[in-house]
C-alpha cells in the first residue's frame, strides 16, 4: 500500500533540527517548513516499484537492528528465568503461607502478576496459573471468572501501565528516538493507581459471588468445571536456589531503573544488564552451562517471529521514507489536527492506536509500525513525544483485553472455558472506567 502511495501522494520533507528535550537530544521536524520535491530527478526516482518492495524487509531489519537484537536478547533472558521455575514456585509458596487468609490471595497475586507485567512484560508465562489456581479459588467459594480476572487482569493492567516493560515502553522509546525513560516516576504512579482500581474491582466481584454464588455469570458452567480442574502439586518446595533467582531478578530490575534515571541508559546498557541477569539466574537456578545456552536459544527462537515482524514493519516505513511521503502524511495530519488542543489530539491518537491494535495486537510490532509517525507528529503539534509512547502502551493493552485477535485473551478464556460474551458482559463497565483513566494519563504525559 505504501509503495502505491509513493506514486500517488506528493513527495516532500520538513527541515529538521537537533533539540534538547526531556527525552534527550532528538532530531525533530520544524513546523511550517514542509516543502514538496520532484519525484523524478536526475539523481533518481522516488516512486517505489516491485524491486524496492522486495528489498524493503531486508532494509527494515537492518534499520531496526538495535530493536531486533534487543527483543531477541530479552527473549533468551526470560526463557532462562522460566526454565528455573522459580517464579511459579514462589507464587505457590505465597499460596501456602496464606492458608486460612485465602482472601488475601487476590490482592497479593494480582500485585505480583502486575509487577511482572509492568517490569518485564509478563504475558504467556501466566497460562499455567489458570489451571493451578482454579481449584483453589473454587474451594474458597469463588467462580472461574474470579480466577480468570486475577490471572489475566493482574499482568494485563501491569502491561498497560508499563514502567520498564521492554516489549512496549522501551521498544517504543527506542523507535521514537527517546533516550532513557523520562516519565518513569509518573509511570510508577499510574501503575499504582491502575492496579489499585483493578484489585478493588476484582475483590468486589469476588465478594459478590461468594455471598451469592448464583449471581455468577459462569454459575452453571462451573458445575462441570469443578470436576475438570485438579490442584496439582501445590506443595512443590520453594528452595534457596529459587530465592536466589528471584533476588537476582529483583536486583537487576533495580539496577536498570537506576541506570535509566541516573544515567539515561538506552537499549545497549539495558541489554547488558538483562544478559547478566539471565546468566546469573541460570547459575543460581542450578542450570549447567549447556542448559543456559540451550534455554537462551529457545527464548531467542520463541521471539524470532516478533523480531522479524518488527523488521518487516520497519520495512514498510523504509518504503515510505524512500518515497519521501512520510513528511507529506505528517504535514496533512498536523494541519488537520492544528489547534485542536493537546487533550483532543491525544484522544484522536488513542483511538487510532486502539483500532490498529485490533489488526496488530503485538505491542512491539505496533510500536515499530506507528512510532516513526506518532512521535514526529507530537513534535509538530508541540506535544511531548513521550505521549506517543504512553498512548501506545495503554491503547494496545486495554484494547487487547476485549479483542478476539489478542492471543493471550483468547488463550486465557479458552483455558478457563469462558466465552467472550460472558467476559464482555462482566468487564465492560470496568473497561470504560479504566479507558477514561488511561486517556487522562496520556493527556498528562502530553502536557508534562
GROMACS .gro file of C-alpha atoms in nm:
model
  448
    1UNK     CA    1   0.000   0.000   0.000
    2UNK     CA    2   0.275   0.244   0.093
    3UNK     CA    3   0.454   0.166  -0.231
    4UNK     CA    4   0.137   0.259  -0.423
    5UNK     CA    5   0.110   0.579  -0.218
    6UNK     CA    6   0.458   0.682  -0.331
    7UNK     CA    7   0.311   0.707  -0.682
    8UNK     CA    8   0.001   0.898  -0.569
    9UNK     CA    9   0.097   1.128  -0.282
   10UNK     CA   10   0.331   1.424  -0.331
   11UNK     CA   11   0.682   1.378  -0.200
   12UNK     CA   12   0.829   1.633   0.034
   13UNK     CA   13   1.016   1.698   0.356
   14UNK     CA   14   1.038   1.916   0.665
   15UNK     CA   15   1.352   2.092   0.776
   16UNK     CA   16   1.488   1.926   1.088
   17UNK     CA   17   1.699   2.041   1.379
   18UNK     CA   18   1.857   1.887   1.685
   19UNK     CA   19   1.689   1.999   2.007
   20UNK     CA   20   1.745   1.910   2.370
   21UNK     CA   21   1.425   1.782   2.531
   22UNK     CA   22   1.327   1.593   2.844
   23UNK     CA   23   1.351   1.285   2.623
   24UNK     CA   24   1.713   1.361   2.537
   25UNK     CA   25   1.865   1.517   2.227
   26UNK     CA   26   1.638   1.443   1.933
   27UNK     CA   27   1.613   1.545   1.569
   28UNK     CA   28   1.267   1.700   1.525
   29UNK     CA   29   1.074   1.837   1.228
   30UNK     CA   30   1.034   2.216   1.226
   31UNK     CA   31   0.668   2.315   1.190
   32UNK     CA   32   0.588   2.528   0.886
   33UNK     CA   33   0.893   2.423   0.686
   34UNK     CA   34   0.737   2.146   0.473
   35UNK     CA   35   0.816   2.173   0.103
   36UNK     CA   36   0.736   1.943  -0.189
   37UNK     CA   37   1.006   1.781  -0.402
   38UNK     CA   38   1.004   1.635  -0.753
   39UNK     CA   39   0.950   1.259  -0.770
   40UNK     CA   40   1.175   1.208  -1.072
   41UNK     CA   41   1.510   1.387  -1.094
   42UNK     CA   42   1.849   1.324  -1.245
   43UNK     CA   43   1.962   1.158  -0.922
   44UNK     CA   44   1.681   0.905  -0.907
   45UNK     CA   45   1.311   0.810  -0.893
   46UNK     CA   46   1.128   0.834  -0.558
   47UNK     CA   47   0.845   0.609  -0.677
   48UNK     CA   48   0.882   0.263  -0.523
   49UNK     CA   49   0.846  -0.037  -0.753
   50UNK     CA   50   0.849  -0.414  -0.714
   51UNK     CA   51   1.227  -0.431  -0.668
   52UNK     CA   52   1.217  -0.180  -0.382
   53UNK     CA   53   0.927  -0.366  -0.222
   54UNK     CA   54   1.121  -0.694  -0.226
   55UNK     CA   55   1.426  -0.526  -0.072
   56UNK     CA   56   1.221  -0.349   0.197
   57UNK     CA   57   1.214  -0.633   0.457
   58UNK     CA   58   1.594  -0.665   0.447
   59UNK     CA   59   1.641  -0.291   0.473
   60UNK     CA   60   1.381  -0.276   0.751
   61UNK     CA   61   1.558  -0.538   0.960
   62UNK     CA   62   1.887  -0.351   0.908
   63UNK     CA   63   1.726  -0.021   1.007
   64UNK     CA   64   1.572  -0.176   1.320
   65UNK     CA   65   1.877  -0.388   1.406
   66UNK     CA   66   1.911  -0.243   1.758
   67UNK     CA   67   1.546  -0.313   1.840
   68UNK     CA   68   1.554  -0.661   1.684
   69UNK     CA   69   1.869  -0.753   1.879
   70UNK     CA   70   1.714  -0.618   2.199
   71UNK     CA   71   1.399  -0.830   2.157
   72UNK     CA   72   1.596  -1.148   2.085
   73UNK     CA   73   1.822  -1.098   2.386
   74UNK     CA   74   1.528  -1.029   2.615
   75UNK     CA   75   1.360  -1.347   2.491
   76UNK     CA   76   1.666  -1.553   2.580
   77UNK     CA   77   1.697  -1.397   2.925
   78UNK     CA   78   1.337  -1.460   3.028
   79UNK     CA   79   1.338  -1.814   2.893
   80UNK     CA   80   1.619  -1.886   3.140
   81UNK     CA   81   1.404  -1.738   3.420
   82UNK     CA   82   1.110  -1.951   3.306
   83UNK     CA   83   1.326  -2.265   3.295
   84UNK     CA   84   1.430  -2.226   3.659
   85UNK     CA   85   1.056  -2.232   3.754
   86UNK     CA   86   1.142  -2.001   4.046
   87UNK     CA   87   0.855  -1.763   3.973
   88UNK     CA   88   0.594  -2.040   3.978
   89UNK     CA   89   0.727  -2.195   4.299
   90UNK     CA   90   0.747  -1.851   4.459
   91UNK     CA   91   0.377  -1.790   4.397
   92UNK     CA   92   0.292  -2.138   4.525
   93UNK     CA   93   0.486  -2.050   4.842
   94UNK     CA   94   0.272  -1.739   4.885
   95UNK     CA   95  -0.043  -1.950   4.849
   96UNK     CA   96   0.069  -2.190   5.123
   97UNK     CA   97   0.173  -1.906   5.355
   98UNK     CA   98  -0.175  -1.755   5.335
   99UNK     CA   99  -0.360  -2.068   5.437
  100UNK     CA  100  -0.655  -1.952   5.647
  101UNK     CA  101  -0.636  -1.600   5.500
  102UNK     CA  102  -0.714  -1.701   5.145
  103UNK     CA  103  -0.898  -1.380   5.062
  104UNK     CA  104  -0.561  -1.202   5.072
  105UNK     CA  105  -0.455  -1.416   4.778
  106UNK     CA  106  -0.646  -1.187   4.543
  107UNK     CA  107  -0.454  -0.861   4.606
  108UNK     CA  108  -0.120  -1.034   4.662
  109UNK     CA  109  -0.136  -1.246   4.347
  110UNK     CA  110  -0.257  -0.953   4.138
  111UNK     CA  111   0.023  -0.731   4.268
  112UNK     CA  112   0.286  -0.997   4.195
  113UNK     CA  113   0.149  -1.057   3.845
  114UNK     CA  114   0.112  -0.681   3.792
  115UNK     CA  115   0.478  -0.631   3.881
  116UNK     CA  116   0.566  -0.895   3.624
  117UNK     CA  117   0.357  -0.719   3.361
  118UNK     CA  118   0.496  -0.372   3.424
  119UNK     CA  119   0.862  -0.472   3.453
  120UNK     CA  120   0.932  -0.749   3.204
  121UNK     CA  121   0.607  -0.783   3.010
  122UNK     CA  122   0.475  -1.100   3.175
  123UNK     CA  123   0.214  -1.245   2.944
  124UNK     CA  124   0.224  -1.604   2.817
  125UNK     CA  125   0.400  -1.707   3.139
  126UNK     CA  126   0.073  -1.685   3.335
  127UNK     CA  127  -0.110  -1.960   3.144
  128UNK     CA  128  -0.015  -2.237   3.393
  129UNK     CA  129  -0.162  -2.030   3.677
  130UNK     CA  130  -0.515  -2.063   3.539
  131UNK     CA  131  -0.503  -2.439   3.588
  132UNK     CA  132  -0.312  -2.417   3.916
  133UNK     CA  133  -0.538  -2.158   4.082
  134UNK     CA  134  -0.881  -2.263   3.951
  135UNK     CA  135  -0.938  -2.547   4.203
  136UNK     CA  136  -0.802  -2.331   4.486
  137UNK     CA  137  -1.049  -2.050   4.421
  138UNK     CA  138  -1.331  -2.299   4.363
  139UNK     CA  139  -1.259  -2.439   4.711
  140UNK     CA  140  -1.270  -2.085   4.853
  141UNK     CA  141  -1.621  -2.031   4.716
  142UNK     CA  142  -1.536  -1.825   4.408
  143UNK     CA  143  -1.610  -1.888   4.041
  144UNK     CA  144  -1.398  -1.942   3.731
  145UNK     CA  145  -1.443  -1.577   3.629
  146UNK     CA  146  -1.271  -1.470   3.952
  147UNK     CA  147  -0.973  -1.691   3.868
  148UNK     CA  148  -0.959  -1.557   3.514
  149UNK     CA  149  -0.973  -1.193   3.626
  150UNK     CA  150  -0.699  -1.241   3.886
  151UNK     CA  151  -0.459  -1.416   3.650
  152UNK     CA  152  -0.546  -1.211   3.341
  153UNK     CA  153  -0.606  -0.858   3.471
  154UNK     CA  154  -0.304  -0.858   3.704
  155UNK     CA  155  -0.036  -0.880   3.432
  156UNK     CA  156  -0.256  -0.717   3.164
  157UNK     CA  157  -0.310  -0.397   3.362
  158UNK     CA  158   0.055  -0.410   3.466
  159UNK     CA  159   0.144  -0.440   3.096
  160UNK     CA  160  -0.080  -0.143   3.015
  161UNK     CA  161   0.069   0.070   3.292
  162UNK     CA  162   0.422  -0.033   3.196
  163UNK     CA  163   0.725   0.117   3.362
  164UNK     CA  164   1.027  -0.072   3.225
  165UNK     CA  165   0.846  -0.328   3.006
  166UNK     CA  166   1.089  -0.391   2.717
  167UNK     CA  167   0.810  -0.501   2.482
  168UNK     CA  168   0.619  -0.175   2.470
  169UNK     CA  169   0.769   0.122   2.658
  170UNK     CA  170   1.138   0.057   2.589
  171UNK     CA  171   1.089  -0.053   2.228
  172UNK     CA  172   0.853   0.238   2.155
  173UNK     CA  173   1.101   0.485   2.305
  174UNK     CA  174   1.380   0.327   2.105
  175UNK     CA  175   1.192   0.353   1.777
  176UNK     CA  176   1.088   0.711   1.860
  177UNK     CA  177   1.447   0.808   1.942
  178UNK     CA  178   1.366   0.892   2.305
  179UNK     CA  179   1.661   0.843   2.537
  180UNK     CA  180   1.618   0.696   2.883
  181UNK     CA  181   1.272   0.682   3.035
  182UNK     CA  182   1.197   1.047   3.119
  183UNK     CA  183   0.849   0.989   3.265
  184UNK     CA  184   0.939   0.677   3.465
  185UNK     CA  185   0.828   0.814   3.802
  186UNK     CA  186   0.493   0.913   3.652
  187UNK     CA  187   0.460   0.564   3.507
  188UNK     CA  188   0.508   0.418   3.856
  189UNK     CA  189   0.230   0.643   3.986
  190UNK     CA  190  -0.002   0.538   3.701
  191UNK     CA  191   0.073   0.172   3.772
  192UNK     CA  192  -0.018   0.212   4.140
  193UNK     CA  193  -0.347   0.384   4.057
  194UNK     CA  194  -0.441   0.136   3.784
  195UNK     CA  195  -0.358  -0.169   3.998
  196UNK     CA  196  -0.548  -0.031   4.299
  197UNK     CA  197  -0.865   0.022   4.093
  198UNK     CA  198  -0.832  -0.319   3.926
  199UNK     CA  199  -0.780  -0.505   4.254
  200UNK     CA  200  -1.077  -0.322   4.408
  201UNK     CA  201  -1.297  -0.421   4.113
  202UNK     CA  202  -1.195  -0.788   4.128
  203UNK     CA  203  -1.237  -0.810   4.506
  204UNK     CA  204  -1.585  -0.656   4.483
  205UNK     CA  205  -1.681  -0.907   4.215
  206UNK     CA  206  -1.535  -1.197   4.417
  207UNK     CA  207  -1.719  -1.087   4.734
  208UNK     CA  208  -2.049  -1.069   4.545
  209UNK     CA  209  -2.003  -1.419   4.402
  210UNK     CA  210  -1.904  -1.568   4.737
  211UNK     CA  211  -2.209  -1.413   4.904
  212UNK     CA  212  -2.444  -1.527   4.628
  213UNK     CA  213  -2.290  -1.800   4.406
  214UNK     CA  214  -2.590  -1.797   4.172
  215UNK     CA  215  -2.510  -1.435   4.079
  216UNK     CA  216  -2.204  -1.564   3.892
  217UNK     CA  217  -2.233  -1.542   3.515
  218UNK     CA  218  -2.049  -1.877   3.497
  219UNK     CA  219  -2.250  -2.049   3.775
  220UNK     CA  220  -2.397  -2.326   3.559
  221UNK     CA  221  -2.076  -2.384   3.362
  222UNK     CA  222  -1.871  -2.407   3.682
  223UNK     CA  223  -2.063  -2.715   3.797
  224UNK     CA  224  -1.883  -2.908   3.524
  225UNK     CA  225  -1.552  -2.725   3.559
  226UNK     CA  226  -1.514  -2.823   3.925
  227UNK     CA  227  -1.469  -3.184   3.814
  228UNK     CA  228  -1.227  -3.098   3.533
  229UNK     CA  229  -0.966  -2.900   3.723
  230UNK     CA  230  -0.733  -3.053   3.979
  231UNK     CA  231  -0.500  -2.869   4.213
  232UNK     CA  232  -0.181  -3.037   4.101
  233UNK     CA  233   0.133  -3.030   4.315
  234UNK     CA  234   0.095  -2.707   4.512
  235UNK     CA  235   0.338  -2.838   4.776
  236UNK     CA  236   0.639  -2.830   4.545
  237UNK     CA  237   0.925  -2.699   4.758
  238UNK     CA  238   1.043  -2.337   4.727
  239UNK     CA  239   1.420  -2.373   4.752
  240UNK     CA  240   1.714  -2.149   4.833
  241UNK     CA  241   1.802  -2.154   4.465
  242UNK     CA  242   1.458  -2.014   4.384
  243UNK     CA  243   1.513  -1.732   4.633
  244UNK     CA  244   1.849  -1.651   4.472
  245UNK     CA  245   1.696  -1.645   4.125
  246UNK     CA  246   1.423  -1.402   4.232
  247UNK     CA  247   1.670  -1.183   4.421
  248UNK     CA  248   1.891  -1.163   4.110
  249UNK     CA  249   1.587  -1.065   3.905
  250UNK     CA  250   1.480  -0.800   4.158
  251UNK     CA  251   1.830  -0.652   4.191
  252UNK     CA  252   1.870  -0.648   3.813
  253UNK     CA  253   1.546  -0.453   3.770
  254UNK     CA  254   1.657  -0.203   4.037
  255UNK     CA  255   1.987  -0.155   3.852
  256UNK     CA  256   1.802  -0.095   3.524
  257UNK     CA  257   1.571   0.162   3.685
  258UNK     CA  258   1.869   0.336   3.846
  259UNK     CA  259   2.062   0.339   3.520
  260UNK     CA  260   1.766   0.485   3.331
  261UNK     CA  261   1.701   0.756   3.590
  262UNK     CA  262   2.058   0.848   3.682
  263UNK     CA  263   2.248   0.787   3.359
  264UNK     CA  264   1.989   0.787   3.079
  265UNK     CA  265   2.059   0.428   2.980
  266UNK     CA  266   1.943   0.314   2.640
  267UNK     CA  267   1.900  -0.025   2.475
  268UNK     CA  268   2.265  -0.128   2.478
  269UNK     CA  269   2.311  -0.070   2.851
  270UNK     CA  270   1.977  -0.226   2.942
  271UNK     CA  271   2.050  -0.527   2.721
  272UNK     CA  272   2.381  -0.579   2.901
  273UNK     CA  273   2.208  -0.593   3.240
  274UNK     CA  274   1.941  -0.831   3.112
  275UNK     CA  275   2.208  -1.062   2.969
  276UNK     CA  276   2.395  -1.064   3.301
  277UNK     CA  277   2.069  -1.135   3.482
  278UNK     CA  278   1.998  -1.429   3.254
  279UNK     CA  279   2.339  -1.588   3.308
  280UNK     CA  280   2.332  -1.535   3.685
  281UNK     CA  281   1.974  -1.661   3.718
  282UNK     CA  282   2.069  -1.972   3.524
  283UNK     CA  283   2.367  -2.039   3.751
  284UNK     CA  284   2.165  -1.971   4.067
  285UNK     CA  285   1.886  -2.195   3.938
  286UNK     CA  286   2.124  -2.488   3.904
  287UNK     CA  287   2.139  -2.494   3.525
  288UNK     CA  288   2.456  -2.613   3.357
  289UNK     CA  289   2.647  -2.403   3.107
  290UNK     CA  290   2.495  -2.611   2.826
  291UNK     CA  291   2.141  -2.576   2.966
  292UNK     CA  292   2.176  -2.199   2.999
  293UNK     CA  293   2.290  -2.174   2.638
  294UNK     CA  294   2.013  -2.406   2.517
  295UNK     CA  295   1.741  -2.217   2.706
  296UNK     CA  296   1.874  -1.887   2.575
  297UNK     CA  297   1.849  -2.019   2.219
  298UNK     CA  298   1.492  -2.143   2.285
  299UNK     CA  299   1.399  -1.796   2.412
  300UNK     CA  300   1.552  -1.633   2.107
  301UNK     CA  301   1.361  -1.878   1.885
  302UNK     CA  302   1.031  -1.804   2.060
  303UNK     CA  303   1.069  -1.431   1.991
  304UNK     CA  304   1.225  -1.466   1.647
  305UNK     CA  305   0.886  -1.418   1.482
  306UNK     CA  306   0.823  -1.099   1.681
  307UNK     CA  307   1.169  -0.971   1.590
  308UNK     CA  308   1.115  -1.041   1.220
  309UNK     CA  309   0.773  -0.871   1.232
  310UNK     CA  310   0.940  -0.564   1.382
  311UNK     CA  311   1.190  -0.561   1.096
  312UNK     CA  312   0.922  -0.612   0.832
  313UNK     CA  313   0.708  -0.335   0.983
  314UNK     CA  314   1.012  -0.111   0.970
  315UNK     CA  315   1.047  -0.215   0.605
  316UNK     CA  316   0.707  -0.059   0.536
  317UNK     CA  317   0.843   0.267   0.672
  318UNK     CA  318   1.160   0.225   0.464
  319UNK     CA  319   0.941   0.223   0.151
  320UNK     CA  320   0.756   0.534   0.270
  321UNK     CA  321   1.077   0.712   0.363
  322UNK     CA  322   1.245   0.623   0.033
  323UNK     CA  323   0.944   0.768  -0.147
  324UNK     CA  324   0.958   1.074   0.083
  325UNK     CA  325   0.587   1.058   0.168
  326UNK     CA  326   0.622   1.032   0.548
  327UNK     CA  327   0.659   1.407   0.586
  328UNK     CA  328   0.368   1.456   0.346
  329UNK     CA  329   0.148   1.242   0.572
  330UNK     CA  330   0.278   1.424   0.879
  331UNK     CA  331   0.207   1.760   0.718
  332UNK     CA  332  -0.151   1.656   0.636
  333UNK     CA  333  -0.219   1.515   0.984
  334UNK     CA  334  -0.057   1.813   1.152
  335UNK     CA  335  -0.272   2.050   0.950
  336UNK     CA  336  -0.589   1.851   1.016
  337UNK     CA  337  -0.524   1.844   1.390
  338UNK     CA  338  -0.397   2.202   1.420
  339UNK     CA  339  -0.545   2.400   1.710
  340UNK     CA  340  -0.747   2.104   1.842
  341UNK     CA  341  -0.564   2.118   2.176
  342UNK     CA  342  -0.340   1.860   2.340
  343UNK     CA  343  -0.619   1.659   2.503
  344UNK     CA  344  -0.821   1.626   2.181
  345UNK     CA  345  -0.503   1.539   1.991
  346UNK     CA  346  -0.414   1.268   2.242
  347UNK     CA  347  -0.770   1.130   2.227
  348UNK     CA  348  -0.752   1.100   1.849
  349UNK     CA  349  -0.412   0.931   1.873
  350UNK     CA  350  -0.552   0.691   2.134
  351UNK     CA  351  -0.845   0.599   1.907
  352UNK     CA  352  -0.612   0.536   1.612
  353UNK     CA  353  -0.383   0.311   1.818
  354UNK     CA  354  -0.683   0.121   1.959
  355UNK     CA  355  -0.815   0.048   1.609
  356UNK     CA  356  -0.471  -0.056   1.487
  357UNK     CA  357  -0.437  -0.289   1.789
  358UNK     CA  358  -0.727  -0.494   1.652
  359UNK     CA  359  -0.513  -0.564   1.345
  360UNK     CA  360  -0.171  -0.565   1.517
  361UNK     CA  361  -0.217  -0.693   1.875
  362UNK     CA  362   0.159  -0.725   1.936
  363UNK     CA  363   0.282  -0.418   2.125
  364UNK     CA  364   0.634  -0.444   1.986
  365UNK     CA  365   0.512  -0.476   1.627
  366UNK     CA  366   0.266  -0.189   1.674
  367UNK     CA  367   0.542   0.028   1.818
  368UNK     CA  368   0.768  -0.039   1.520
  369UNK     CA  369   0.485   0.034   1.279
  370UNK     CA  370   0.345   0.353   1.432
  371UNK     CA  371   0.614   0.528   1.638
  372UNK     CA  372   0.801   0.669   1.334
  373UNK     CA  373   0.483   0.865   1.256
  374UNK     CA  374   0.331   0.929   1.601
  375UNK     CA  375   0.641   1.068   1.771
  376UNK     CA  376   0.722   1.326   1.498
  377UNK     CA  377   0.352   1.418   1.485
  378UNK     CA  378   0.372   1.500   1.855
  379UNK     CA  379   0.674   1.722   1.782
  380UNK     CA  380   0.481   1.910   1.514
  381UNK     CA  381   0.183   1.958   1.747
  382UNK     CA  382   0.404   2.089   2.026
  383UNK     CA  383   0.321   1.787   2.241
  384UNK     CA  384   0.571   1.589   2.448
  385UNK     CA  385   0.671   1.291   2.227
  386UNK     CA  386   0.656   1.066   2.533
  387UNK     CA  387   0.278   1.093   2.494
  388UNK     CA  388   0.301   0.875   2.183
  389UNK     CA  389   0.464   0.602   2.396
  390UNK     CA  390   0.207   0.638   2.675
  391UNK     CA  391  -0.080   0.623   2.426
  392UNK     CA  392   0.062   0.310   2.264
  393UNK     CA  393   0.107   0.120   2.591
  394UNK     CA  394  -0.244   0.193   2.720
  395UNK     CA  395  -0.438   0.175   2.392
  396UNK     CA  396  -0.276  -0.151   2.283
  397UNK     CA  397  -0.305  -0.339   2.613
  398UNK     CA  398  -0.654  -0.221   2.703
  399UNK     CA  399  -0.789  -0.294   2.355
  400UNK     CA  400  -0.636  -0.641   2.375
  401UNK     CA  401  -0.847  -0.703   2.688
  402UNK     CA  402  -1.155  -0.728   2.467
  403UNK     CA  403  -1.006  -0.817   2.129
  404UNK     CA  404  -1.071  -1.159   1.973
  405UNK     CA  405  -0.739  -1.119   1.788
  406UNK     CA  406  -0.533  -1.093   2.110
  407UNK     CA  407  -0.368  -1.429   2.167
  408UNK     CA  408  -0.337  -1.408   2.546
  409UNK     CA  409  -0.700  -1.309   2.592
  410UNK     CA  410  -0.822  -1.592   2.371
  411UNK     CA  411  -0.588  -1.843   2.538
  412UNK     CA  412  -0.691  -1.747   2.892
  413UNK     CA  413  -1.061  -1.760   2.816
  414UNK     CA  414  -1.015  -2.096   2.644
  415UNK     CA  415  -0.829  -2.250   2.939
  416UNK     CA  416  -1.094  -2.122   3.185
  417UNK     CA  417  -1.373  -2.224   2.944
  418UNK     CA  418  -1.530  -1.877   2.949
  419UNK     CA  419  -1.700  -1.732   2.641
  420UNK     CA  420  -1.625  -1.386   2.502
  421UNK     CA  421  -1.988  -1.293   2.567
  422UNK     CA  422  -1.954  -1.377   2.936
  423UNK     CA  423  -1.627  -1.186   2.956
  424UNK     CA  424  -1.755  -0.874   2.780
  425UNK     CA  425  -2.069  -0.865   2.993
  426UNK     CA  426  -1.858  -0.885   3.311
  427UNK     CA  427  -1.588  -0.635   3.218
  428UNK     CA  428  -1.748  -0.359   3.010
  429UNK     CA  429  -1.812  -0.110   3.292
  430UNK     CA  430  -1.462  -0.156   3.431
  431UNK     CA  431  -1.321  -0.124   3.078
  432UNK     CA  432  -1.491   0.213   3.027
  433UNK     CA  433  -1.362   0.346   3.362
  434UNK     CA  434  -1.007   0.228   3.302
  435UNK     CA  435  -1.007   0.364   2.945
  436UNK     CA  436  -1.113   0.711   3.059
  437UNK     CA  437  -0.842   0.697   3.325
  438UNK     CA  438  -0.585   0.590   3.062
  439UNK     CA  439  -0.674   0.887   2.839
  440UNK     CA  440  -0.630   1.117   3.140
  441UNK     CA  441  -0.282   0.971   3.198
  442UNK     CA  442  -0.200   1.008   2.828
  443UNK     CA  443  -0.305   1.372   2.844
  444UNK     CA  444  -0.083   1.431   3.146
  445UNK     CA  445   0.204   1.267   2.957
  446UNK     CA  446   0.145   1.509   2.667
  447UNK     CA  447   0.144   1.815   2.891
  448UNK     CA  448   0.448   1.734   3.105
   0.00000   0.00000   0.00000
